[in-house]
mmCIF file of C-alpha atoms in Angstrom:
data_model
loop_
_atom_site.group_PDB
_atom_site.id
_atom_site.type_symbol
_atom_site.label_atom_id
_atom_site.label_comp_id
_atom_site.label_asym_id
_atom_site.label_seq_id
_atom_site.Cartn_x
_atom_site.Cartn_y
_atom_site.Cartn_z
ATOM 1 C CA UNK A 13 94.465 112.653 107.279
ATOM 2 C CA UNK A 14 92.521 109.918 104.584
ATOM 3 C CA UNK A 15 89.136 109.528 104.319
ATOM 4 C CA UNK A 16 87.066 107.180 105.546
ATOM 5 C CA UNK A 17 84.427 105.367 102.898
ATOM 6 C CA UNK A 18 82.418 102.842 103.279
ATOM 7 C CA UNK A 19 82.800 99.570 102.083
ATOM 8 C CA UNK A 20 79.697 97.810 103.369
ATOM 9 C CA UNK A 21 79.051 95.091 105.748
ATOM 10 C CA UNK A 22 79.344 97.602 108.811
ATOM 11 C CA UNK A 23 82.646 98.321 108.091
ATOM 12 C CA UNK A 24 84.292 101.822 106.554
ATOM 13 C CA UNK A 25 87.519 101.308 104.735
ATOM 14 C CA UNK A 26 90.924 104.019 104.449
ATOM 15 C CA UNK A 27 92.547 103.316 101.056
ATOM 16 C CA UNK A 28 96.588 104.341 100.523
ATOM 17 C CA UNK A 29 97.297 104.994 96.727
ATOM 18 C CA UNK A 30 99.560 102.502 97.246
ATOM 19 C CA UNK A 31 101.034 99.151 98.531
ATOM 20 C CA UNK A 32 104.278 101.434 99.114
ATOM 21 C CA UNK A 33 103.439 104.160 100.483
ATOM 22 C CA UNK A 34 101.187 102.458 103.485
ATOM 23 C CA UNK A 35 104.352 100.011 103.773
ATOM 24 C CA UNK A 36 105.694 103.092 104.463
ATOM 25 C CA UNK A 37 103.420 105.313 106.643
ATOM 26 C CA UNK A 38 102.540 102.206 108.902
ATOM 27 C CA UNK A 39 106.310 101.497 109.970
ATOM 28 C CA UNK A 40 106.734 105.073 111.039
ATOM 29 C CA UNK A 41 104.920 104.778 114.003
ATOM 30 C CA UNK A 42 107.429 102.949 115.373
ATOM 31 C CA UNK A 43 110.208 106.018 114.718
ATOM 32 C CA UNK A 44 107.846 108.811 115.909
ATOM 33 C CA UNK A 45 106.748 107.121 118.743
ATOM 34 C CA UNK A 46 109.352 104.993 120.797
ATOM 35 C CA UNK A 47 108.120 105.357 123.841
ATOM 36 C CA UNK A 48 104.757 104.593 123.821
ATOM 37 C CA UNK A 49 105.040 101.715 121.464
ATOM 38 C CA UNK A 50 107.255 99.801 123.900
ATOM 39 C CA UNK A 51 104.719 101.082 127.176
ATOM 40 C CA UNK A 52 102.202 99.932 124.713
ATOM 41 C CA UNK A 53 104.705 96.668 124.487
ATOM 42 C CA UNK A 54 105.147 95.713 128.599
ATOM 43 C CA UNK A 55 101.712 96.448 128.830
ATOM 44 C CA UNK A 56 100.254 94.483 125.577
ATOM 45 C CA UNK A 57 102.586 91.247 127.212
ATOM 46 C CA UNK A 58 101.329 92.108 131.019
ATOM 47 C CA UNK A 59 97.882 91.566 129.786
ATOM 48 C CA UNK A 60 98.238 89.212 127.548
ATOM 49 C CA UNK A 61 100.421 86.395 129.917
ATOM 50 C CA UNK A 62 97.793 87.127 132.147
ATOM 51 C CA UNK A 63 94.112 86.681 129.743
ATOM 52 C CA UNK A 64 96.165 83.235 128.195
ATOM 53 C CA UNK A 65 96.347 81.977 132.335
ATOM 54 C CA UNK A 66 92.445 82.648 132.436
ATOM 55 C CA UNK A 67 91.753 80.939 129.115
ATOM 56 C CA UNK A 68 94.200 78.444 129.183
ATOM 57 C CA UNK A 69 90.757 75.521 129.271
ATOM 58 C CA UNK A 70 90.084 76.787 125.562
ATOM 59 C CA UNK A 71 93.605 76.745 124.012
ATOM 60 C CA UNK A 72 96.149 74.477 122.974
ATOM 61 C CA UNK A 73 99.056 73.937 125.485
ATOM 62 C CA UNK A 74 101.751 74.581 123.583
ATOM 63 C CA UNK A 75 102.460 74.292 119.655
ATOM 64 C CA UNK A 76 103.564 77.247 116.671
ATOM 65 C CA UNK A 77 102.386 81.504 117.317
ATOM 66 C CA UNK A 78 103.260 83.826 114.513
ATOM 67 C CA UNK A 79 102.003 87.264 116.485
ATOM 68 C CA UNK A 80 100.919 89.644 113.342
ATOM 69 C CA UNK A 81 102.167 93.707 113.513
ATOM 70 C CA UNK A 82 103.662 92.119 116.808
ATOM 71 C CA UNK A 83 106.113 95.529 116.779
ATOM 72 C CA UNK A 84 108.179 95.504 120.208
ATOM 73 C CA UNK A 85 106.933 91.725 120.948
ATOM 74 C CA UNK A 86 105.384 92.309 124.028
ATOM 75 C CA UNK A 87 102.298 89.364 122.377
ATOM 76 C CA UNK A 88 105.335 87.130 121.517
ATOM 77 C CA UNK A 89 107.214 87.321 125.259
ATOM 78 C CA UNK A 90 103.613 86.398 126.761
ATOM 79 C CA UNK A 91 103.133 83.342 124.466
ATOM 80 C CA UNK A 92 106.863 82.365 124.995
ATOM 81 C CA UNK A 93 106.647 82.739 128.992
ATOM 82 C CA UNK A 94 103.482 80.125 128.585
ATOM 83 C CA UNK A 95 105.731 77.923 125.995
ATOM 84 C CA UNK A 96 104.746 78.137 123.299
ATOM 85 C CA UNK A 97 106.831 78.524 120.434
ATOM 86 C CA UNK A 98 105.990 82.195 119.413
ATOM 87 C CA UNK A 99 107.206 84.658 117.052
ATOM 88 C CA UNK A 100 106.829 87.785 115.642
ATOM 89 C CA UNK A 101 105.871 89.001 112.593
ATOM 90 C CA UNK A 102 106.525 93.060 112.100
ATOM 91 C CA UNK A 103 106.556 95.940 108.960
ATOM 92 C CA UNK A 104 109.296 97.296 111.121
ATOM 93 C CA UNK A 105 109.933 95.667 113.913
ATOM 94 C CA UNK A 106 112.866 97.864 115.297
ATOM 95 C CA UNK A 107 116.646 97.167 115.423
ATOM 96 C CA UNK A 108 118.382 93.714 117.406
ATOM 97 C CA UNK A 109 114.047 92.575 118.078
ATOM 98 C CA UNK A 110 114.665 88.856 118.942
ATOM 99 C CA UNK A 111 111.348 88.239 119.441
ATOM 100 C CA UNK A 112 109.694 89.885 116.311
ATOM 101 C CA UNK A 113 111.071 89.202 112.511
ATOM 102 C CA UNK A 114 109.737 91.950 109.184
ATOM 103 C CA UNK A 115 107.337 90.741 107.340
ATOM 104 C CA UNK A 116 104.529 91.633 105.927
ATOM 105 C CA UNK A 117 100.951 90.706 107.098
ATOM 106 C CA UNK A 118 99.227 91.062 104.044
ATOM 107 C CA UNK A 119 102.224 87.978 102.856
ATOM 108 C CA UNK A 120 103.223 85.753 105.122
ATOM 109 C CA UNK A 121 106.627 83.905 104.607
ATOM 110 C CA UNK A 122 105.096 80.730 106.313
ATOM 111 C CA UNK A 123 104.298 77.458 104.982
ATOM 112 C CA UNK A 124 100.340 76.487 104.343
ATOM 113 C CA UNK A 125 99.117 74.722 107.239
ATOM 114 C CA UNK A 126 101.763 75.340 109.498
ATOM 115 C CA UNK A 127 100.008 77.163 112.326
ATOM 116 C CA UNK A 128 98.634 76.717 115.553
ATOM 117 C CA UNK A 129 97.475 79.383 116.671
ATOM 118 C CA UNK A 130 97.605 83.258 115.078
ATOM 119 C CA UNK A 131 97.335 86.557 117.647
ATOM 120 C CA UNK A 132 96.901 89.914 116.070
ATOM 121 C CA UNK A 133 96.099 92.404 117.804
ATOM 122 C CA UNK A 134 96.830 95.315 114.739
ATOM 123 C CA UNK A 135 93.125 94.170 112.393
ATOM 124 C CA UNK A 136 92.306 97.810 112.134
ATOM 125 C CA UNK A 137 95.717 98.995 110.446
ATOM 126 C CA UNK A 138 95.866 95.890 107.861
ATOM 127 C CA UNK A 139 95.550 97.276 104.007
ATOM 128 C CA UNK A 140 93.480 95.307 102.891
ATOM 129 C CA UNK A 141 91.356 92.702 105.462
ATOM 130 C CA UNK A 142 90.585 90.040 102.632
ATOM 131 C CA UNK A 143 94.069 89.106 102.115
ATOM 132 C CA UNK A 144 95.231 89.482 105.525
ATOM 133 C CA UNK A 145 91.991 86.177 106.483
ATOM 134 C CA UNK A 146 92.824 84.609 103.459
ATOM 135 C CA UNK A 147 96.376 84.401 104.316
ATOM 136 C CA UNK A 148 95.828 83.644 108.131
ATOM 137 C CA UNK A 149 94.104 81.163 106.897
ATOM 138 C CA UNK A 150 96.304 79.349 104.343
ATOM 139 C CA UNK A 151 98.797 79.380 106.733
ATOM 140 C CA UNK A 152 97.451 77.480 110.217
ATOM 141 C CA UNK A 153 97.078 73.984 111.236
ATOM 142 C CA UNK A 154 93.740 72.523 110.567
ATOM 143 C CA UNK A 155 91.974 72.980 114.002
ATOM 144 C CA UNK A 156 94.468 76.412 114.180
ATOM 145 C CA UNK A 157 93.354 79.660 116.387
ATOM 146 C CA UNK A 158 92.865 82.607 115.054
ATOM 147 C CA UNK A 159 92.857 84.988 117.801
ATOM 148 C CA UNK A 160 92.387 88.427 117.908
ATOM 149 C CA UNK A 161 92.010 91.869 120.767
ATOM 150 C CA UNK A 162 90.626 94.542 118.967
ATOM 151 C CA UNK A 163 89.073 98.269 119.786
ATOM 152 C CA UNK A 164 85.103 98.798 120.375
ATOM 153 C CA UNK A 165 82.599 99.383 117.211
ATOM 154 C CA UNK A 166 81.815 103.326 116.281
ATOM 155 C CA UNK A 167 78.985 102.451 117.251
ATOM 156 C CA UNK A 168 79.757 100.557 120.496
ATOM 157 C CA UNK A 169 79.279 101.976 123.874
ATOM 158 C CA UNK A 170 81.641 103.990 125.166
ATOM 159 C CA UNK A 171 83.529 105.036 121.849
ATOM 160 C CA UNK A 172 84.692 107.712 120.877
ATOM 161 C CA UNK A 173 85.945 109.179 117.204
ATOM 162 C CA UNK A 174 89.703 109.861 119.284
ATOM 163 C CA UNK A 175 90.065 105.496 119.473
ATOM 164 C CA UNK A 176 91.088 106.664 115.396
ATOM 165 C CA UNK A 177 94.991 107.344 115.312
ATOM 166 C CA UNK A 178 95.796 108.577 111.585
ATOM 167 C CA UNK A 179 97.582 104.599 111.516
ATOM 168 C CA UNK A 180 93.722 103.064 111.249
ATOM 169 C CA UNK A 181 92.406 101.796 108.343
ATOM 170 C CA UNK A 182 89.595 100.215 109.232
ATOM 171 C CA UNK A 183 86.431 100.870 111.855
ATOM 172 C CA UNK A 184 83.387 98.872 112.699
ATOM 173 C CA UNK A 185 80.092 100.338 113.951
ATOM 174 C CA UNK A 186 80.478 96.728 116.210
ATOM 175 C CA UNK A 187 82.592 94.042 117.248
ATOM 176 C CA UNK A 188 80.313 92.044 115.967
ATOM 177 C CA UNK A 189 80.200 93.473 112.471
ATOM 178 C CA UNK A 190 84.202 92.073 112.694
ATOM 179 C CA UNK A 191 83.440 89.429 113.548
ATOM 180 C CA UNK A 192 81.274 87.845 110.894
ATOM 181 C CA UNK A 193 83.529 90.363 108.404
ATOM 182 C CA UNK A 194 86.444 87.821 109.499
ATOM 183 C CA UNK A 195 83.592 84.717 109.677
ATOM 184 C CA UNK A 196 82.083 85.088 106.575
#
């Protein structure tokens, strides 16, 4: 397993030999763990649907949504069930996935200022956080919302090192460190 490198600002990163190696390894997750991926997608769809209902005062009622790192599309389905135009993006969306397109969240294929909400729960799996954040900023409309759900930090109560797996590329000391990094 690749070693963690401290990159400052409370974040650590695992480096890959190349972008090609990163894409190949990340794409294997669905093939290696298809049942886990389906269960995770179903659970995410239900939990996100509930959270969207609870927080409807804070987000627009309609609009376009892009879900990054969407695998089988549970998050995309949750947004669709709430009335949004939503599509997912993943480097391995599986076969015949009507909710998720092939794509890399480091190089979004969408126009500048074209998306109302971008959602991801995969920031720990990005190869280059700065590049992904830049793409989010580029494609979000003025006043758009970047929604992200993340695992806890390594120095927060209840964190266990086992939370990180071989696919994780980033860790943070706390969620506040991650928030500060994104907003900077």
